[in-house]
Every structure is written in structure tokens, then in C-alpha cells.
PDB file of C-alpha atoms in Angstrom:
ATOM      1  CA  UNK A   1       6.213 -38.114  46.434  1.00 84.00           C
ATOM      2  CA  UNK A   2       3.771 -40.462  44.485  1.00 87.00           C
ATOM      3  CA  UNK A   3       3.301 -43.988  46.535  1.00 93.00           C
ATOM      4  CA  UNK A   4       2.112 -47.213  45.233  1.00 95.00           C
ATOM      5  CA  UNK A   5      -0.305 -47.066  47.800  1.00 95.00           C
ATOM      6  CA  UNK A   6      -2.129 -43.929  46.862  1.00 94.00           C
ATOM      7  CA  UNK A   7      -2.038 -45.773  42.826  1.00 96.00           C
ATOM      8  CA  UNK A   8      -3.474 -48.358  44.686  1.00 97.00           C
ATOM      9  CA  UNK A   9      -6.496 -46.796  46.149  1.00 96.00           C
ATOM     10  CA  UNK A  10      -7.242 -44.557  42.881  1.00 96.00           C
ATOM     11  CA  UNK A  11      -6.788 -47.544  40.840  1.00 97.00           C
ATOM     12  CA  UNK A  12      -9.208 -49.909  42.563  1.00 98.00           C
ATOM     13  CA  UNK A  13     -11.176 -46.800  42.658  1.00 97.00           C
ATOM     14  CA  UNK A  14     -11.376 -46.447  39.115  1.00 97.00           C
ATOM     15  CA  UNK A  15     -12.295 -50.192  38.644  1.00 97.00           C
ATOM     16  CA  UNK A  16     -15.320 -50.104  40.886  1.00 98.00           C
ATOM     17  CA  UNK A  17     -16.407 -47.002  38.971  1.00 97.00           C
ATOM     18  CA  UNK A  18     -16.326 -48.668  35.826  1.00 95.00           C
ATOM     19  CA  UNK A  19     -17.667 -51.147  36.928  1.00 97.00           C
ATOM     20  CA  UNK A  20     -20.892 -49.874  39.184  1.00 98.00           C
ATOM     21  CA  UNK A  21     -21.580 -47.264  36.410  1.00 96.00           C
ATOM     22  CA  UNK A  22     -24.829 -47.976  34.233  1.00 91.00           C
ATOM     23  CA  UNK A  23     -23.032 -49.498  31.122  1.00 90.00           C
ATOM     24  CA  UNK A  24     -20.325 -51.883  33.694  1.00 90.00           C
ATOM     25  CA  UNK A  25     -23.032 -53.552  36.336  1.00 93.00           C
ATOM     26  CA  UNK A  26     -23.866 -56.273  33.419  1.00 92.00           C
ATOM     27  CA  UNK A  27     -20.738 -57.436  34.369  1.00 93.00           C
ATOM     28  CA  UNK A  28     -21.100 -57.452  38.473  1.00 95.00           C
ATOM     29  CA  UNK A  29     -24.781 -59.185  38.753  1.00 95.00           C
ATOM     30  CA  UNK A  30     -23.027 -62.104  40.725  1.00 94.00           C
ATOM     31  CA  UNK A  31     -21.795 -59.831  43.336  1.00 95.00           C
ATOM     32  CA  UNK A  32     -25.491 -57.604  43.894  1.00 97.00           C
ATOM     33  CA  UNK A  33     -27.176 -61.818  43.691  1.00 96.00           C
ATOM     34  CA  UNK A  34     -24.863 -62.752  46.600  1.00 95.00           C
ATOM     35  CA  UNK A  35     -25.018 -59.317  48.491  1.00 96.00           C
ATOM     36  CA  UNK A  36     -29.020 -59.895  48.132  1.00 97.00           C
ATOM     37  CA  UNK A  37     -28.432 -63.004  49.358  1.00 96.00           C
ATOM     38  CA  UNK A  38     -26.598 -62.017  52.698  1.00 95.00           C
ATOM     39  CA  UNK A  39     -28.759 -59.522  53.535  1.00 97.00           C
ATOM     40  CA  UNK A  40     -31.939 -61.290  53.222  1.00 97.00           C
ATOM     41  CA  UNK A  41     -33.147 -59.558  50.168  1.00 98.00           C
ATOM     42  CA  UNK A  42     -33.730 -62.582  48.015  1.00 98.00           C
ATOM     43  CA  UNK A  43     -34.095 -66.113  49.152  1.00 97.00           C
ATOM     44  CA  UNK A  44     -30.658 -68.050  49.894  1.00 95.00           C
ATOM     45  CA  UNK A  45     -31.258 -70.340  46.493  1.00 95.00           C
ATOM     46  CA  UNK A  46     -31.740 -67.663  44.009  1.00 96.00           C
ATOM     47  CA  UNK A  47     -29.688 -68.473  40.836  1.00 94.00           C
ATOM     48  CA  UNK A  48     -28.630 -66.040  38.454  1.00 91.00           C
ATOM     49  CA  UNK A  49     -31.059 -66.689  36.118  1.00 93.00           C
ATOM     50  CA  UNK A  50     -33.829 -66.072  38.659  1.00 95.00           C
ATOM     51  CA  UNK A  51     -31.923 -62.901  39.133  1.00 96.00           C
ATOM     52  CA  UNK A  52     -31.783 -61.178  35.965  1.00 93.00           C
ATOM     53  CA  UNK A  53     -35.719 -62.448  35.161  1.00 94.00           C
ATOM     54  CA  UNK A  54     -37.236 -61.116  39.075  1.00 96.00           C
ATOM     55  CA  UNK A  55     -34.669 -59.257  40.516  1.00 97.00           C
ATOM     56  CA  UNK A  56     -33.330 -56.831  37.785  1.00 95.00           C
ATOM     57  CA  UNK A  57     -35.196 -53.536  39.968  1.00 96.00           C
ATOM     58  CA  UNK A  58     -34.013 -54.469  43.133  1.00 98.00           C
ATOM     59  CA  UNK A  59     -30.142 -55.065  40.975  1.00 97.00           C
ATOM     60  CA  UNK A  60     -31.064 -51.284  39.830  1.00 97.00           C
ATOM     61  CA  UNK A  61     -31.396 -50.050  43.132  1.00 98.00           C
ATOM     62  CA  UNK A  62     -28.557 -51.693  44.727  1.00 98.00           C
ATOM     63  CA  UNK A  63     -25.837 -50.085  41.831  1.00 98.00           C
ATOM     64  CA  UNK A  64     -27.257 -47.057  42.418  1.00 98.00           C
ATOM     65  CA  UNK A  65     -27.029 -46.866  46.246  1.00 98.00           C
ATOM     66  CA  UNK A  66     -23.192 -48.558  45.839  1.00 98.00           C
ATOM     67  CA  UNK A  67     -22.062 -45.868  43.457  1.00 98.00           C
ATOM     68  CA  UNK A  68     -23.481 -43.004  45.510  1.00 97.00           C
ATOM     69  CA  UNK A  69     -21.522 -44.648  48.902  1.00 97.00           C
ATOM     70  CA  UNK A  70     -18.546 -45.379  46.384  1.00 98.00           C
ATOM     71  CA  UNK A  71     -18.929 -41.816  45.349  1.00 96.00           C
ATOM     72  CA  UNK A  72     -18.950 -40.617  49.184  1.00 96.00           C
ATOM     73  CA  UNK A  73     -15.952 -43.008  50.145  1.00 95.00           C
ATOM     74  CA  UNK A  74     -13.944 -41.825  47.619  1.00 95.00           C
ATOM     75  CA  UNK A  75     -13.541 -38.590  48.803  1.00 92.00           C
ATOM     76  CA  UNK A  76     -11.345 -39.414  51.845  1.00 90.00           C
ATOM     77  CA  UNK A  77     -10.126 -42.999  51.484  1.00 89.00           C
ATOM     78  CA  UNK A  78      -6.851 -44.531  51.604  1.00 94.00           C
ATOM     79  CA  UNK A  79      -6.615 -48.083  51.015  1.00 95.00           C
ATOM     80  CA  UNK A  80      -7.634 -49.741  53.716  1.00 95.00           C
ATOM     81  CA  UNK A  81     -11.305 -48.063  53.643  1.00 96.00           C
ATOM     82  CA  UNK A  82     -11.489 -48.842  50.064  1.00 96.00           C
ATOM     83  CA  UNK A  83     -10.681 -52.539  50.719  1.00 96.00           C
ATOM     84  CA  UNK A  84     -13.198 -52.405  53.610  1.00 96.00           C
ATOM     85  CA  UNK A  85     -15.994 -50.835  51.112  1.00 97.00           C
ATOM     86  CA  UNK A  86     -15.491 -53.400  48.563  1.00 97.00           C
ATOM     87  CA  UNK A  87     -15.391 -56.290  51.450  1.00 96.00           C
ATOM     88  CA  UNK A  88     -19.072 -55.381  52.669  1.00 96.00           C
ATOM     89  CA  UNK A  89     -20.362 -54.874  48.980  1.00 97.00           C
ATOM     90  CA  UNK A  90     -18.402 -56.892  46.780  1.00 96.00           C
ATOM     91  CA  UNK A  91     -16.241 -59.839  48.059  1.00 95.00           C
ATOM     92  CA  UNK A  92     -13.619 -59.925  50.832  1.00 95.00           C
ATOM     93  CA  UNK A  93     -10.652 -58.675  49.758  1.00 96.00           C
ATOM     94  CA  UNK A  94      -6.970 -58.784  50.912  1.00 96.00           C
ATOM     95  CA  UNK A  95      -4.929 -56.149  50.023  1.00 97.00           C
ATOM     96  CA  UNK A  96      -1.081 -56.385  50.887  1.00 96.00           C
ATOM     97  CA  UNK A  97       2.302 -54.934  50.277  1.00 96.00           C
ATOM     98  CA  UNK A  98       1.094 -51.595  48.731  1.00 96.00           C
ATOM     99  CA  UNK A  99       1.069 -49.476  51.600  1.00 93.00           C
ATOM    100  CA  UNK A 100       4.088 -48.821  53.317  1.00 87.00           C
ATOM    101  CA  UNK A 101       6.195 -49.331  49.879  1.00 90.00           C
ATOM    102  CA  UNK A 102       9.487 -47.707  50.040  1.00 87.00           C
ATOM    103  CA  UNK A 103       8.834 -47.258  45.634  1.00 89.00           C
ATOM    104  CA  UNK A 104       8.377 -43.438  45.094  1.00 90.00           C
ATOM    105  CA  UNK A 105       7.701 -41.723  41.503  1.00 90.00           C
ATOM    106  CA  UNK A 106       6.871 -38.136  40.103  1.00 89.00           C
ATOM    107  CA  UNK A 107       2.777 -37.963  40.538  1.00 86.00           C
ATOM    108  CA  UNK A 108       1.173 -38.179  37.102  1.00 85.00           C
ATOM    109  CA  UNK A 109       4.788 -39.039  35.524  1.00 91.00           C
ATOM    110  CA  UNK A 110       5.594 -42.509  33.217  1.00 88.00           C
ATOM    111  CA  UNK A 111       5.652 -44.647  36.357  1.00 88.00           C
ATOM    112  CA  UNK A 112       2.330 -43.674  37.782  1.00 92.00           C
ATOM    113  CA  UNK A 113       0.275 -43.484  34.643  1.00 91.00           C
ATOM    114  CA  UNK A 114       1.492 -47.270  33.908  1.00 90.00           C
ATOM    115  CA  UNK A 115       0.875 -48.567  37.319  1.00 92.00           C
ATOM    116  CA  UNK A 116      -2.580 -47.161  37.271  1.00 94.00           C
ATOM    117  CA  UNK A 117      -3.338 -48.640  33.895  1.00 91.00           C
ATOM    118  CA  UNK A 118      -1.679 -51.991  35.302  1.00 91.00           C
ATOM    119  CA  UNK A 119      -3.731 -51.882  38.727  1.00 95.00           C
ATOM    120  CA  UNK A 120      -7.142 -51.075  37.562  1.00 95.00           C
ATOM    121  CA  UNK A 121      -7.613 -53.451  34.648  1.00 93.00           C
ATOM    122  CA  UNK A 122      -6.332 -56.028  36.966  1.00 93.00           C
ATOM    123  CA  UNK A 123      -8.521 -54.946  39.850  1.00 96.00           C
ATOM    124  CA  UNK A 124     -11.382 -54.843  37.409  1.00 94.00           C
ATOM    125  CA  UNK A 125     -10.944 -58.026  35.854  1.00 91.00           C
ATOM    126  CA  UNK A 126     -10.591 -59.435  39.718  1.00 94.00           C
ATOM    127  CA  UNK A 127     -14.034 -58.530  40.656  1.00 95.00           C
ATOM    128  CA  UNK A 128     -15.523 -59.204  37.076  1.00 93.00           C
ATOM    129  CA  UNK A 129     -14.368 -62.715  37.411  1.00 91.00           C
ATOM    130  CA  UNK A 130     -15.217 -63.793  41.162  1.00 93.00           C
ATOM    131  CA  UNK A 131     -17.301 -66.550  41.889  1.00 91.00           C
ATOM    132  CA  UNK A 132     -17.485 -68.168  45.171  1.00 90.00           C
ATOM    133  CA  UNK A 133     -20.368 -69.817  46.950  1.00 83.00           C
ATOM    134  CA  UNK A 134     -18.447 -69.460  50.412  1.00 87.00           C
ATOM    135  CA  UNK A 135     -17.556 -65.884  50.097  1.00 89.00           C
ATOM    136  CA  UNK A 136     -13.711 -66.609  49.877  1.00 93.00           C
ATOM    137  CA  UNK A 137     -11.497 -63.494  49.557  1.00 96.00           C
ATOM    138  CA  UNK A 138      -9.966 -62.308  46.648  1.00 96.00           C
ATOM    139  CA  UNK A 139      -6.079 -61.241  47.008  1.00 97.00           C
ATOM    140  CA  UNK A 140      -4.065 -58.579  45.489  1.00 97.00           C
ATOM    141  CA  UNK A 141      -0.684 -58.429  46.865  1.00 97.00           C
ATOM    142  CA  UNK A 142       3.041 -56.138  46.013  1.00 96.00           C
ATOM    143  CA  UNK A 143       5.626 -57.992  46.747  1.00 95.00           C
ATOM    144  CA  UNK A 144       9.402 -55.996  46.475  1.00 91.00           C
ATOM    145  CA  UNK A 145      12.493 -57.513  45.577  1.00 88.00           C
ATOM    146  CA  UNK A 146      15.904 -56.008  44.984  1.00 86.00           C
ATOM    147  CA  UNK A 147      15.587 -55.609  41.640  1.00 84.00           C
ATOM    148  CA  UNK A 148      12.174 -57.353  41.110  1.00 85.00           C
ATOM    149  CA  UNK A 149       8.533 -56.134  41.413  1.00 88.00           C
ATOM    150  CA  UNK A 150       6.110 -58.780  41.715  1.00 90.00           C
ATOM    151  CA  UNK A 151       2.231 -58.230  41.726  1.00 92.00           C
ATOM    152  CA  UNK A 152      -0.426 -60.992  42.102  1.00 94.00           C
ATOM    153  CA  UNK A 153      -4.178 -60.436  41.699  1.00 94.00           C
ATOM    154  CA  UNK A 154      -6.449 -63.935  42.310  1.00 94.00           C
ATOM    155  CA  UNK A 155      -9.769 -64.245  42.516  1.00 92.00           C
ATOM    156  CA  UNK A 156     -11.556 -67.856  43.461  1.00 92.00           C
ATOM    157  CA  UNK A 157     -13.849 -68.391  40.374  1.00 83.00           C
ATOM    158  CA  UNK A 158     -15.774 -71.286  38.791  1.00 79.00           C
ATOM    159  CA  UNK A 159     -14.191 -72.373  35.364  1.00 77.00           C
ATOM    160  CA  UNK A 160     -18.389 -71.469  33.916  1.00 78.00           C
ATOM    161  CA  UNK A 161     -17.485 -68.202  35.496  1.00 74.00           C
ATOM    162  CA  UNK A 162     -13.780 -67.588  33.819  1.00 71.00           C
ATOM    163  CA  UNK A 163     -14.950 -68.661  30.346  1.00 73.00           C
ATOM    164  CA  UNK A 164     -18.320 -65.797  30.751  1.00 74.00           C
ATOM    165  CA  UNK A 165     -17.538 -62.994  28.448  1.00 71.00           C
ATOM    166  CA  UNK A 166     -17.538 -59.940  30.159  1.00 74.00           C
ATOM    167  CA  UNK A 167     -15.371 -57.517  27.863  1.00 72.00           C
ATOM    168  CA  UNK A 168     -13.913 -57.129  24.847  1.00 75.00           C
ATOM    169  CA  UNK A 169     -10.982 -58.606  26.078  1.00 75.00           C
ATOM    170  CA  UNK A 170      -9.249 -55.242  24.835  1.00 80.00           C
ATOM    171  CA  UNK A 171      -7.533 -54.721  28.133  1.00 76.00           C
ATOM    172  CA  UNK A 172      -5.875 -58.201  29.204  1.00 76.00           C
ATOM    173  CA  UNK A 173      -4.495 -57.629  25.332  1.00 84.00           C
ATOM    174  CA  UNK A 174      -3.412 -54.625  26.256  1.00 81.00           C
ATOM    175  CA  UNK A 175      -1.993 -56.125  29.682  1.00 80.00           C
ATOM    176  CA  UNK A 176      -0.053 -58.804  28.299  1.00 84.00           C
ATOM    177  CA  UNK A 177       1.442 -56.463  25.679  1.00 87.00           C
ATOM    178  CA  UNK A 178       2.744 -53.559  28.400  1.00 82.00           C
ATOM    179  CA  UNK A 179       4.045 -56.936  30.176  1.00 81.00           C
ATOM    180  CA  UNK A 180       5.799 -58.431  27.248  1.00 87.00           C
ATOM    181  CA  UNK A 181       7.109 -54.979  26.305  1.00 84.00           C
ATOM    182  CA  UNK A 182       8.917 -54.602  30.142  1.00 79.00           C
ATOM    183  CA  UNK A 183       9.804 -57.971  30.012  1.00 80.00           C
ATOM    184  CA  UNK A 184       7.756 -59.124  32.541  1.00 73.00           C
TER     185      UNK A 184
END
């Protein structure tokens, strides 16, 4: 009785955890600078550099207040809620295919531990990597074949923001190898 959808929703979960906890916000300043932005907290022309050097308490206090609502939305949420959450916070995000998949699996068996371990590096590295100046969604789609599986996960970025090192680059190693290895 384990849907992709619920995999879905704990995965993205997990990535926004990682990534709003203490040691993972390094990697999310852009999205508290253009939050701040939107709602008036900093001026409209605030770089990041500006950020990090005047704005670092006011970053603080933003993480915080996200992971405590994160924390709070969690508790109930399905995917749509989650998707809504990140929206307001993060960047606009379109989330499709995933619920109302006919795929079932044993909960916590082989299937679901890879597709969480597929779904929330990818969702991580999604919202690591965004950059957009006009706030243009990001897009993480299932799409079912016959025999075929195909997921997608873009994000708009800037190539300055897609060559910023943000990891170890452990996990899209670690992606491309559970790919190669199911011939994907």
C-alpha cells in the first residue's frame, strides 16, 4: 500500500529539512534574499553579497521561522500542501504525475527506500540550484509508461549559479551510479 505520492511528500520533506537545518541554509541564501525581497524586508536591489555582509540576522531568523512552519506542515501534509509551502517560501513549484500513480510497493521495502533516496537528492539539488530573477517555477514531474518510468526535476538557474559549489557532490555520484546500475 506504499504510493509514489506519499515518497513524494516525505522525500521533498526530507530535502527541505536538510536543507533549512543550521549546517544546509549556506546552501539556500538565494531563496531567504529573494523571499526578503518580496516581502519588503530588504530593498528590491539587494545582491547576494549585500546579503551575506548586512543581512546574515535577518537570514537567521527567517530559517528558523521556515523550519518551525516546515516542522508544523509536516505533520499533516500530502503533496499538494508541501508544494504549496515550498511555493510561498522557496520558489514556485510544479509537482505532477506523483499523485494518483497506479505504482504500489511494500512501505519501507527495496522500492521505497530507493525512490526516497532518488527523490530527495533530486529535490534537494532542485532547490540548491535555482536561480531566477522572475520567480519562474521549478518542475518535478512522474511520467508512467508501460514498461518505462520517467522522472524529470528542472530548475531555471544561471550558469554562475550551476557551477556554485554547494556539496560535496557525493550524492549526484551516488545518483548517477544507482542510475547506471538500473540501466537508466
Amino acid at each position: 500500500n506504499g504510493t509514489v505520492a506519499d515518497v513524494a511528500t516525505r522525500s521533498l520533506g526530507l530535502a527541505l529539512g536538510q536543507l533549512l537545518a543550521l549546517r544546509g541554509a549556506e546552501r539556500i541564501q538565494q531563496h531567504f534574499l529573494n523571499y526578503a525581497r518580496r516581502q519588503g524586508l530588504v530593498a528590491p536591489d539587494t545582491q547576494l553579497r549585500h546579503w551575506y555582509e548586512e543581512h546574515a540576522e535577518l537570514g537567521e531568523r527567517l530559517r528558523r521561522d521556515w523550519e518551525a512552519s516546515l516542522m508544523d506542515c509536516l505533520q499533516d501534509a500530502d503533496l499538494e500542501a508541501l508544494e504549496r509551502w515550498t511555493g510561498e517560501r522557496f520558489c514556485p513549484l510544479d509537482i505532477s504525475g506523483y499523485t494518483g500513480c497506479r505504482v504500489r510497493f511494500a512501505p519501507f521495502g527495496t522500492t521505497e527506500s530507493l525512490l526516497t533516496i532518488l527523490l530527495t537528492e533530486a529535490f534537494t539539488n532542485m532547490l540548491k540550484y535555482y536561480a531566477s530573477a522572475e520567480n519562474a517555477p521549478s518542475r518535478a514531474a512522474w511520467c508512467m509508461g508501460e514498461d518505462l518510468v520517467a522522472m524529470s526535476f528542472t530548475n531555471p538557474t544561471t550558469p554562475s549559479a550551476a557551477a556554485m559549489v554547494k556539496g560535496s557532490g557525493r550524492g549526484h555520484d551516488f545518483l548517477r551510479l544507482l542510475t547506471q546500475k538500473l540501466g537508466g
